[in-house]
Amino acid sequence: MNAIELEPSPALQEEEPGNYLSESHTVASWLLTTDHKRIGILYLYSILFFFIIASFAAATMRLELLNPQGSLVLSETYNKLFTIHGVLMVWFFLIPSIPAVLGNFTIPMMIGARDVAFPRLNLLSWYIFIGGGLFALYSIVSGGVDTGWTFYTPFSSTYSNTHVIAMAAGVFVAGFSTIITGLNFMVTIHKMRAPGLTWFRLPLFIWSLYSTSLIMVLATPVLAITLALLSLERFWGIGIFDPKLGGDPVLFQHLFWFYSHPAVYIMILPGMGVISEIIPCFARKRIFGYYFVAFSSVAIAVLGFLVWGHHMFVSSQSVYAGLIFSLLSFIVSVPSAIKVFNWTATLYKGSISFETPMLYAFGFIGLFTIGGLTGLFLASLGADVHLHDTYFVIAHFHYIMVGGMVMAFMGGLHYWWPKITGRMYPEFMGKIAALVTFIGFNLTFFPQFLLGYLGMPRRYHTYPPEFQIFHILSTAGASILGVGYLLPLIYFIYSLRYGKKAGPNPWRATGLEWQTSSPPPKDNFLRTPVVKRAPYDYSPFEEEHPQNV
Amino acid sequence: MSETTAAPAHQFETLEQQREAATLGMWIFLATEVLFFGGLFMGYTFVRWSYPEVFEQASHRLDATIGGVNTAVLLLSSLTMALAVKSAQLGKRNALVAFLSLTALLGILFLGFKAIEYHGDYVDHIVPGIPSYHFEGPSAPQAELFFWIYFAMTGLHAIHVTVGIIVIAIMAALAWRRSFSPEHYMPIEVTGLYWHFVDIVWVFLFPLLYLVGHR
């Protein structure tokens, strides 16, 4: 029940070296910092800002859907709301969430480096991100966009009378921040590892972020050129997506999903990495099947590039292409399943304790499994014809992205919070929030599977009255989910001042990031660590507490 | 990005590590660029596969001579860039400055020919999107699409050439101020990688746009 008692390593505790937070307190020292830890925190604030806006958009939609006639907002407003929600959540919250916040903060420490390979590029990526965000915000305050986050042509290129180009520009610009982050991580992981830290001694979080970076670097430029072509099409009518000149609107869908399906894995692989850190730590056990978990990340990254066509089963794609894409989509689920089995096997005979990060990790495994299995329904050609563009799809990807990624992000944030701030969050409140989030999430999204199966299409704000009960359940769940997100916001801020001192390694974890003080000094380590062991070298509970046996 | 001293940047242990990191970073960036252009090449492939005859017909309206000369100019600039990297390795400062300047000048020459060519296209009424555009024939819309793709691809490439010229000019200025040495010439090497990439893109663009149906 209670947190593991502190076991400070005396050498690190007594001297209290200056840390990266106490170095300097000026605004300029933050805005001009090249310290990966501070940049991670800049990202944390930025994505929190976009998360709040996107959440309000979602909350308004849920309120609207309480009533079958749709009496709260106009149809056009509703269209703009789901576009804001989608665009901001995908590109300005989920994609940077774990990589740019937790990844930035922990990668150099996990591999025993002083910083990432290109610290100034790292800062630049944050400024580019903010620049992209300003475009998106401009597009929202000047009237919004009604195309949905997918910007499908010909609606986005020809018919929509909203600020599509500004929004596309925002995503285009933010994409370069993603590319730079991915590039920086790849080079850092290749070239900056501490002596003795071979590839197979790397924590699995690093493997998952390496795979994520691979996708960021190879997929994002395709989105960039696609959105550039969309803007040219809209501005000048260059015809590449316009049948009048011989172009093809479906070409846009192919190019868009060539990026956006791999991007789905940008939005889950980092979460899997976090879970791979949390599970061994709170089961006090070495991860089961290290190589399988590591290579399944790479396999997901590679196979993820080959499945984009499953978004176009009903978009005039040939049935043979559909068959292939369906098969490949089933294959890509295998490495994900391998991970779930390995996490579960790690728990077997582990000395499990239920701290907040572990609760989020359990939530992740269950919700991700549901999200993944329902994905197989959608990857089946026949079932997809029935389920395409319904609430079933909405529920499926929210189980992955919210039930998976956001749960993992919250778990990781709790796990590394002592390292980031040097303070413990209130454990009891943490557990309450994790449970509230889990309950609220399921109540929000499980009814949507039923809604979708019964035929409720996505993106409609009026619906037949018999669907109302499911929408009421979903909105009730969303309110609970909101409480689940609000609680950590409150107690995290509280803990900055009143949380008890964490010490270097409150979880008695084995990763290199825990071998330095909390918060870490500016250069992370007082001297470069040398690695002699495999990761997750946990000893069972009995060995750690011989008196209890 | 260049460090003027021979000491590695604070996050690196050795200069060798820094050099490897910078080179790997540039290779990854070039992979990104390949995919960035890749979207356009995909669009090109799709449209050409749909209307092969129109592409032949419209391609003949482009000035293959200037395109050919420009190909030679860029290939020559790749040679001078390679010689610049070699000079940097050997620590020959004057040769380095000369070859970098020559590379930048060849880049400017390329853009100059490109401007003449664009002007020729304008006179020939094949610049789409402006009132003077005119193309006769039953497949006029698809031809317009070809010209759009031509301008999008060569335009994007010209932007990359411009960026390259600016970076090379900066490198030449740094070399003039003796910022590089045989131990520390990584920025030159990385710039060279980028420049060769820009050339290679052109090597693909030239036949795909100018030589369609030439036998």
CSV table of N, CA and C in Angstrom, one decimal, chain B residues 60-185:
chain,number,residue,atom,x,y,z
B,60,HIS,N,7.7,18.2,-74.0
B,60,HIS,CA,8.4,18.7,-75.2
B,60,HIS,C,8.4,20.3,-75.2
B,61,ARG,N,7.5,20.8,-74.4
B,61,ARG,CA,7.5,22.3,-74.4
B,61,ARG,C,8.5,22.9,-73.5
B,62,LEU,N,9.1,22.0,-72.6
B,62,LEU,CA,10.2,22.5,-71.7
B,62,LEU,C,11.5,22.7,-72.5
B,63,ASP,N,12.4,23.5,-72.0
B,63,ASP,CA,13.6,23.8,-72.6
B,63,ASP,C,14.7,22.8,-72.1
B,64,ALA,N,14.8,21.6,-72.9
B,64,ALA,CA,15.7,20.6,-72.4
B,64,ALA,C,17.2,21.0,-72.5
B,65,THR,N,17.5,22.0,-73.4
B,65,THR,CA,18.9,22.5,-73.5
B,65,THR,C,19.3,23.1,-72.2
B,66,ILE,N,18.5,24.1,-71.8
B,66,ILE,CA,18.9,24.8,-70.5
B,66,ILE,C,18.9,23.8,-69.4
B,67,GLY,N,17.9,22.8,-69.4
B,67,GLY,CA,17.9,21.8,-68.3
B,67,GLY,C,19.2,21.0,-68.4
B,68,GLY,N,19.7,20.7,-69.6
B,68,GLY,CA,20.9,19.9,-69.7
B,68,GLY,C,22.1,20.6,-69.2
B,69,VAL,N,22.2,21.9,-69.7
B,69,VAL,CA,23.3,22.7,-69.2
B,69,VAL,C,23.3,22.8,-67.7
B,70,ASN,N,22.1,23.0,-67.1
B,70,ASN,CA,22.0,23.1,-65.7
B,70,ASN,C,22.5,21.8,-65.0
B,71,THR,N,22.2,20.7,-65.6
B,71,THR,CA,22.6,19.4,-65.1
B,71,THR,C,24.1,19.4,-65.0
B,72,ALA,N,24.8,19.8,-66.1
B,72,ALA,CA,26.2,19.9,-66.1
B,72,ALA,C,26.7,20.8,-65.0
B,73,VAL,N,26.1,22.0,-64.9
B,73,VAL,CA,26.5,23.0,-63.9
B,73,VAL,C,26.5,22.3,-62.5
B,74,LEU,N,25.4,21.7,-62.2
B,74,LEU,CA,25.3,21.1,-60.8
B,74,LEU,C,26.3,20.0,-60.6
B,75,LEU,N,26.5,19.1,-61.7
B,75,LEU,CA,27.4,18.0,-61.5
B,75,LEU,C,28.8,18.6,-61.3
B,76,LEU,N,29.2,19.7,-62.0
B,76,LEU,CA,30.5,20.3,-61.8
B,76,LEU,C,30.6,20.9,-60.4
B,77,SER,N,29.5,21.4,-59.9
B,77,SER,CA,29.5,22.0,-58.5
B,77,SER,C,29.7,20.8,-57.5
B,78,SER,N,29.2,19.7,-57.8
B,78,SER,CA,29.4,18.5,-56.9
B,78,SER,C,30.9,18.2,-56.8
B,79,LEU,N,31.5,18.3,-58.0
B,79,LEU,CA,33.0,18.0,-58.1
B,79,LEU,C,33.7,19.1,-57.2
B,80,THR,N,33.4,20.4,-57.4
B,80,THR,CA,34.1,21.4,-56.6
B,80,THR,C,33.8,21.2,-55.2
B,81,MET,N,32.6,20.8,-54.8
B,81,MET,CA,32.3,20.6,-53.4
B,81,MET,C,33.2,19.5,-52.8
B,82,ALA,N,33.3,18.4,-53.6
B,82,ALA,CA,34.1,17.2,-53.2
B,82,ALA,C,35.6,17.7,-53.0
B,83,LEU,N,36.0,18.5,-53.9
B,83,LEU,CA,37.4,19.0,-53.8
B,83,LEU,C,37.5,19.9,-52.6
B,84,ALA,N,36.5,20.7,-52.3
B,84,ALA,CA,36.5,21.5,-51.1
B,84,ALA,C,36.7,20.7,-49.8
B,85,VAL,N,35.9,19.6,-49.8
B,85,VAL,CA,36.0,18.7,-48.6
B,85,VAL,C,37.5,18.1,-48.5
B,86,LYS,N,38.0,17.7,-49.7
B,86,LYS,CA,39.4,17.2,-49.7
B,86,LYS,C,40.4,18.2,-49.2
B,87,SER,N,40.2,19.5,-49.7
B,87,SER,CA,41.1,20.6,-49.2
B,87,SER,C,41.0,20.8,-47.7
B,88,ALA,N,39.8,20.7,-47.2
B,88,ALA,CA,39.6,20.9,-45.8
B,88,ALA,C,40.3,19.8,-45.0
B,89,GLN,N,40.2,18.5,-45.5
B,89,GLN,CA,40.9,17.4,-44.9
B,89,GLN,C,42.4,17.6,-44.8
B,90,LEU,N,42.9,18.2,-45.9
B,90,LEU,CA,44.4,18.4,-46.0
B,90,LEU,C,44.8,19.7,-45.4
B,91,GLY,N,43.8,20.5,-44.9
B,91,GLY,CA,44.2,21.8,-44.2
B,91,GLY,C,44.6,22.8,-45.2
B,92,LYS,N,44.3,22.7,-46.5
B,92,LYS,CA,44.6,23.8,-47.5
B,92,LYS,C,43.6,24.9,-47.5
B,93,ARG,N,43.8,25.9,-46.7
B,93,ARG,CA,42.8,26.9,-46.5
B,93,ARG,C,42.5,27.7,-47.7
B,94,ASN,N,43.5,28.1,-48.5
B,94,ASN,CA,43.1,28.9,-49.7
B,94,ASN,C,42.3,28.1,-50.7
B,95,ALA,N,42.7,26.8,-50.9
B,95,ALA,CA,42.0,25.9,-51.8
B,95,ALA,C,40.6,25.7,-51.3
B,96,LEU,N,40.4,25.6,-50.0
B,96,LEU,CA,39.1,25.4,-49.4
B,96,LEU,C,38.2,26.6,-49.8
B,97,VAL,N,38.7,27.8,-49.5
B,97,VAL,CA,37.9,29.0,-49.8
B,97,VAL,C,37.6,29.0,-51.2
B,98,ALA,N,38.6,28.8,-52.1
B,98,ALA,CA,38.3,28.9,-53.5
B,98,ALA,C,37.3,27.9,-54.0
B,99,PHE,N,37.4,26.6,-53.6
B,99,PHE,CA,36.4,25.6,-54.0
B,99,PHE,C,35.0,25.9,-53.5
B,100,LEU,N,35.0,26.3,-52.2
B,100,LEU,CA,33.6,26.7,-51.7
B,100,LEU,C,33.0,27.8,-52.5
B,101,SER,N,33.8,28.8,-52.8
B,101,SER,CA,33.3,30.0,-53.5
B,101,SER,C,32.8,29.5,-54.9
B,102,LEU,N,33.7,28.7,-55.5
B,102,LEU,CA,33.3,28.2,-56.9
B,102,LEU,C,32.0,27.4,-56.8
B,103,THR,N,31.8,26.6,-55.8
B,103,THR,CA,30.6,25.8,-55.6
B,103,THR,C,29.4,26.7,-55.5
B,104,ALA,N,29.5,27.8,-54.7
B,104,ALA,CA,28.4,28.7,-54.5
B,104,ALA,C,28.1,29.4,-55.8
B,105,LEU,N,29.2,29.8,-56.5
B,105,LEU,CA,29.0,30.5,-57.8
B,105,LEU,C,28.3,29.6,-58.8
B,106,LEU,N,28.7,28.4,-58.8
B,106,LEU,CA,28.0,27.4,-59.7
B,106,LEU,C,26.5,27.3,-59.4
B,107,GLY,N,26.3,27.3,-58.1
B,107,GLY,CA,24.9,27.2,-57.6
B,107,GLY,C,24.1,28.4,-58.1
B,108,ILE,N,24.7,29.6,-58.0
B,108,ILE,CA,24.1,30.8,-58.4
B,108,ILE,C,23.9,30.8,-59.9
B,109,LEU,N,24.9,30.2,-60.6
B,109,LEU,CA,24.7,30.1,-62.1
B,109,LEU,C,23.5,29.2,-62.4
B,110,PHE,N,23.4,28.2,-61.7
B,110,PHE,CA,22.2,27.3,-61.9
B,110,PHE,C,20.9,28.0,-61.7
B,111,LEU,N,20.8,28.8,-60.6
B,111,LEU,CA,19.6,29.6,-60.4
B,111,LEU,C,19.4,30.6,-61.5
B,112,GLY,N,20.5,31.2,-62.0
B,112,GLY,CA,20.4,32.1,-63.1
B,112,GLY,C,19.8,31.5,-64.3
B,113,PHE,N,20.3,30.3,-64.7
B,113,PHE,CA,19.8,29.6,-65.9
B,113,PHE,C,18.3,29.3,-65.6
B,114,LYS,N,18.0,28.9,-64.4
B,114,LYS,CA,16.7,28.5,-64.0
B,114,LYS,C,15.7,29.7,-64.2
B,115,ALA,N,16.2,30.9,-63.8
B,115,ALA,CA,15.4,32.1,-64.0
B,115,ALA,C,15.1,32.4,-65.5
B,116,ILE,N,16.2,32.2,-66.3
B,116,ILE,CA,16.0,32.4,-67.7
B,116,ILE,C,15.0,31.4,-68.3
B,117,GLU,N,15.1,30.2,-67.8
B,117,GLU,CA,14.2,29.2,-68.3
B,117,GLU,C,12.8,29.5,-67.9
B,118,TYR,N,12.6,29.9,-66.6
B,118,TYR,CA,11.2,30.2,-66.1
B,118,TYR,C,10.7,31.4,-67.0
B,119,HIS,N,11.6,32.3,-67.3
B,119,HIS,CA,11.1,33.5,-68.1
B,119,HIS,C,10.7,33.0,-69.5
B,120,GLY,N,11.5,32.0,-70.0
B,120,GLY,CA,11.2,31.5,-71.3
B,120,GLY,C,9.8,30.8,-71.3
B,121,ASP,N,9.5,30.1,-70.2
B,121,ASP,CA,8.3,29.4,-70.0
B,121,ASP,C,7.1,30.4,-70.0
B,122,TYR,N,7.4,31.6,-69.4
B,122,TYR,CA,6.4,32.6,-69.3
B,122,TYR,C,6.1,33.1,-70.7
B,123,VAL,N,7.2,33.4,-71.4
B,123,VAL,CA,7.0,33.9,-72.8
B,123,VAL,C,6.2,32.8,-73.6
B,124,ASP,N,6.5,31.6,-73.3
B,124,ASP,CA,5.9,30.5,-74.1
B,124,ASP,C,4.4,30.2,-73.6
B,125,HIS,N,3.9,31.0,-72.6
B,125,HIS,CA,2.6,30.8,-72.1
B,125,HIS,C,2.3,29.5,-71.4
B,126,ILE,N,3.4,28.9,-70.8
B,126,ILE,CA,3.2,27.6,-70.1
B,126,ILE,C,3.3,27.7,-68.6
B,127,VAL,N,3.2,28.9,-68.1
B,127,VAL,CA,3.2,29.1,-66.6
B,127,VAL,C,1.8,29.1,-66.2
B,128,PRO,N,1.3,28.0,-65.5
B,128,PRO,CA,-0.1,27.9,-65.2
B,128,PRO,C,-0.4,28.8,-64.0
B,129,GLY,N,-1.7,29.1,-63.9
B,129,GLY,CA,-2.2,30.0,-62.8
B,129,GLY,C,-2.2,31.5,-63.1
B,130,ILE,N,-1.6,31.8,-64.2
B,130,ILE,CA,-1.7,33.3,-64.6
B,130,ILE,C,-2.4,33.4,-65.9
B,131,PRO,N,-3.0,34.6,-66.1
B,131,PRO,CA,-3.9,34.7,-67.3
B,131,PRO,C,-3.3,34.4,-68.6
B,132,SER,N,-1.9,34.6,-68.7
B,132,SER,CA,-1.3,34.4,-70.1
B,132,SER,C,-1.2,32.9,-70.4
B,133,TYR,N,-1.5,32.0,-69.4
B,133,TYR,CA,-1.3,30.6,-69.7
B,133,TYR,C,-2.2,30.1,-70.8
B,134,HIS,N,-1.6,29.4,-71.7
B,134,HIS,CA,-2.4,28.9,-72.8
B,134,HIS,C,-1.9,27.6,-73.3
B,135,PHE,N,-2.8,26.6,-73.5
B,135,PHE,CA,-2.3,25.3,-74.0
B,135,PHE,C,-3.5,24.8,-74.8
B,136,GLU,N,-3.2,24.5,-76.1
B,136,GLU,CA,-4.2,24.0,-77.0
B,136,GLU,C,-4.3,22.5,-77.0
B,137,GLY,N,-5.5,22.0,-77.3
B,137,GLY,CA,-5.6,20.6,-77.4
B,137,GLY,C,-6.6,19.9,-76.5
B,138,PRO,N,-7.0,18.7,-76.8
B,138,PRO,CA,-8.0,18.0,-76.0
B,138,PRO,C,-7.6,17.7,-74.6
B,139,SER,N,-6.2,17.6,-74.4
B,139,SER,CA,-5.8,17.2,-73.1
B,139,SER,C,-5.2,18.4,-72.3
B,140,ALA,N,-5.8,19.5,-72.6
B,140,ALA,CA,-5.2,20.8,-71.9
B,140,ALA,C,-5.2,20.7,-70.4
B,141,PRO,N,-6.3,20.2,-69.8
B,141,PRO,CA,-6.3,20.2,-68.3
B,141,PRO,C,-5.1,19.3,-67.7
B,142,GLN,N,-4.9,18.1,-68.3
B,142,GLN,CA,-3.8,17.3,-67.8
B,142,GLN,C,-2.5,17.9,-68.1
B,143,ALA,N,-2.3,18.6,-69.2
B,143,ALA,CA,-1.1,19.3,-69.5
B,143,ALA,C,-0.8,20.4,-68.4
B,144,GLU,N,-1.9,21.0,-68.0
B,144,GLU,CA,-1.8,22.1,-67.0
B,144,GLU,C,-1.3,21.4,-65.7
B,145,LEU,N,-1.8,20.2,-65.4
B,145,LEU,CA,-1.3,19.5,-64.2
B,145,LEU,C,0.1,19.2,-64.3
B,146,PHE,N,0.6,18.8,-65.6
B,146,PHE,CA,2.0,18.5,-65.7
B,146,PHE,C,2.8,19.8,-65.4
B,147,PHE,N,2.4,20.9,-65.9
B,147,PHE,CA,3.2,22.1,-65.7
B,147,PHE,C,3.2,22.5,-64.2
B,148,TRP,N,2.1,22.3,-63.6
B,148,TRP,CA,2.0,22.6,-62.1
B,148,TRP,C,3.1,21.7,-61.4
B,149,ILE,N,3.1,20.4,-61.8
B,149,ILE,CA,4.0,19.5,-61.1
B,149,ILE,C,5.5,19.9,-61.4
B,150,TYR,N,5.7,20.3,-62.7
B,150,TYR,CA,7.0,20.8,-63.1
B,150,TYR,C,7.4,22.0,-62.2
B,151,PHE,N,6.5,22.9,-62.0
B,151,PHE,CA,6.9,24.1,-61.2
B,151,PHE,C,7.0,23.8,-59.8
B,152,ALA,N,6.2,22.9,-59.3
B,152,ALA,CA,6.3,22.5,-57.8
B,152,ALA,C,7.6,21.8,-57.6
B,153,MET,N,8.0,20.9,-58.4
B,153,MET,CA,9.2,20.1,-58.2
B,153,MET,C,10.4,21.0,-58.4
B,154,THR,N,10.5,21.7,-59.5
B,154,THR,CA,11.7,22.5,-59.7
B,154,THR,C,11.8,23.6,-58.7
B,155,GLY,N,10.6,24.2,-58.3
B,155,GLY,CA,10.5,25.2,-57.3
B,155,GLY,C,11.1,24.8,-56.0
B,156,LEU,N,10.6,23.6,-55.5
B,156,LEU,CA,11.1,23.1,-54.3
B,156,LEU,C,12.5,22.8,-54.3
B,157,HIS,N,13.0,22.3,-55.5
B,157,HIS,CA,14.4,22.1,-55.6
B,157,HIS,C,15.2,23.4,-55.6
B,158,ALA,N,14.7,24.4,-56.2
B,158,ALA,CA,15.4,25.7,-56.2
B,158,ALA,C,15.5,26.3,-54.8
B,159,ILE,N,14.5,26.1,-54.0
B,159,ILE,CA,14.5,26.5,-52.6
B,159,ILE,C,15.7,25.8,-51.9
B,160,HIS,N,15.8,24.5,-52.2
B,160,HIS,CA,17.0,23.8,-51.6
B,160,HIS,C,18.3,24.3,-52.1
B,161,VAL,N,18.4,24.6,-53.4
B,161,VAL,CA,19.6,25.1,-53.9
B,161,VAL,C,20.0,26.5,-53.2
B,162,THR,N,19.0,27.3,-53.0
B,162,THR,CA,19.2,28.6,-52.4
B,162,THR,C,19.7,28.4,-51.0
B,163,VAL,N,19.1,27.5,-50.2
B,163,VAL,CA,19.6,27.3,-48.9
B,163,VAL,C,21.0,26.8,-48.9
B,164,GLY,N,21.3,25.9,-49.9
B,164,GLY,CA,22.7,25.4,-50.0
B,164,GLY,C,23.7,26.5,-50.3
B,165,ILE,N,23.3,27.4,-51.2
B,165,ILE,CA,24.3,28.5,-51.5
B,165,ILE,C,24.6,29.3,-50.3
B,166,ILE,N,23.5,29.6,-49.5
B,166,ILE,CA,23.7,30.4,-48.3
B,166,ILE,C,24.6,29.7,-47.3
B,167,VAL,N,24.4,28.5,-47.1
B,167,VAL,CA,25.2,27.7,-46.2
B,167,VAL,C,26.7,27.7,-46.7
B,168,ILE,N,26.8,27.4,-48.0
B,168,ILE,CA,28.2,27.3,-48.5
B,168,ILE,C,28.9,28.6,-48.4
B,169,ALA,N,28.2,29.7,-48.6
B,169,ALA,CA,28.8,31.0,-48.5
B,169,ALA,C,29.3,31.3,-47.1
B,170,ILE,N,28.4,30.9,-46.1
B,170,ILE,CA,28.8,31.0,-44.7
B,170,ILE,C,30.1,30.2,-44.4
B,171,MET,N,30.1,29.0,-44.9
B,171,MET,CA,31.3,28.1,-44.7
B,171,MET,C,32.5,28.7,-45.3
B,172,ALA,N,32.3,29.3,-46.5
B,172,ALA,CA,33.5,30.0,-47.2
B,172,ALA,C,34.0,31.1,-46.3
B,173,ALA,N,33.1,31.9,-45.7
B,173,ALA,CA,33.5,33.0,-44.9
B,173,ALA,C,34.2,32.5,-43.6
B,174,LEU,N,33.7,31.4,-43.0
B,174,LEU,CA,34.3,30.8,-41.9
B,174,LEU,C,35.7,30.3,-42.2
B,175,ALA,N,35.8,29.6,-43.4
B,175,ALA,CA,37.1,29.1,-43.8
B,175,ALA,C,38.1,30.2,-44.0
B,176,TRP,N,37.6,31.3,-44.6
B,176,TRP,CA,38.5,32.5,-44.8
B,176,TRP,C,39.0,33.0,-43.4
B,177,ARG,N,38.2,32.9,-42.4
B,177,ARG,CA,38.7,33.3,-41.0
B,177,ARG,C,39.4,32.1,-40.3
B,178,ARG,N,39.8,31.2,-41.1
B,178,ARG,CA,40.6,30.0,-40.5
B,178,ARG,C,39.9,29.3,-39.4
B,179,SER,N,38.6,29.0,-39.6
B,179,SER,CA,37.8,28.3,-38.5
B,179,SER,C,38.0,26.8,-38.6
B,180,PHE,N,38.6,26.3,-39.7
B,180,PHE,CA,38.7,24.9,-39.8
B,180,PHE,C,40.1,24.4,-39.8
B,181,SER,N,40.2,23.1,-39.5
B,181,SER,CA,41.6,22.5,-39.5
B,181,SER,C,41.4,21.1,-39.9
B,182,PRO,N,42.5,20.3,-40.2
B,182,PRO,CA,42.3,18.9,-40.5
B,182,PRO,C,41.6,18.1,-39.4
B,183,GLU,N,41.7,18.6,-38.2
B,183,GLU,CA,41.1,17.9,-37.1
B,183,GLU,C,39.6,18.3,-37.0
B,184,HIS,N,39.3,19.5,-37.5
B,184,HIS,CA,37.9,20.0,-37.3
B,184,HIS,C,37.4,20.6,-38.6
B,185,TYR,N,36.9,19.8,-39.5
B,185,TYR,CA,36.3,20.3,-40.7
B,185,TYR,C,34.9,19.7,-40.9
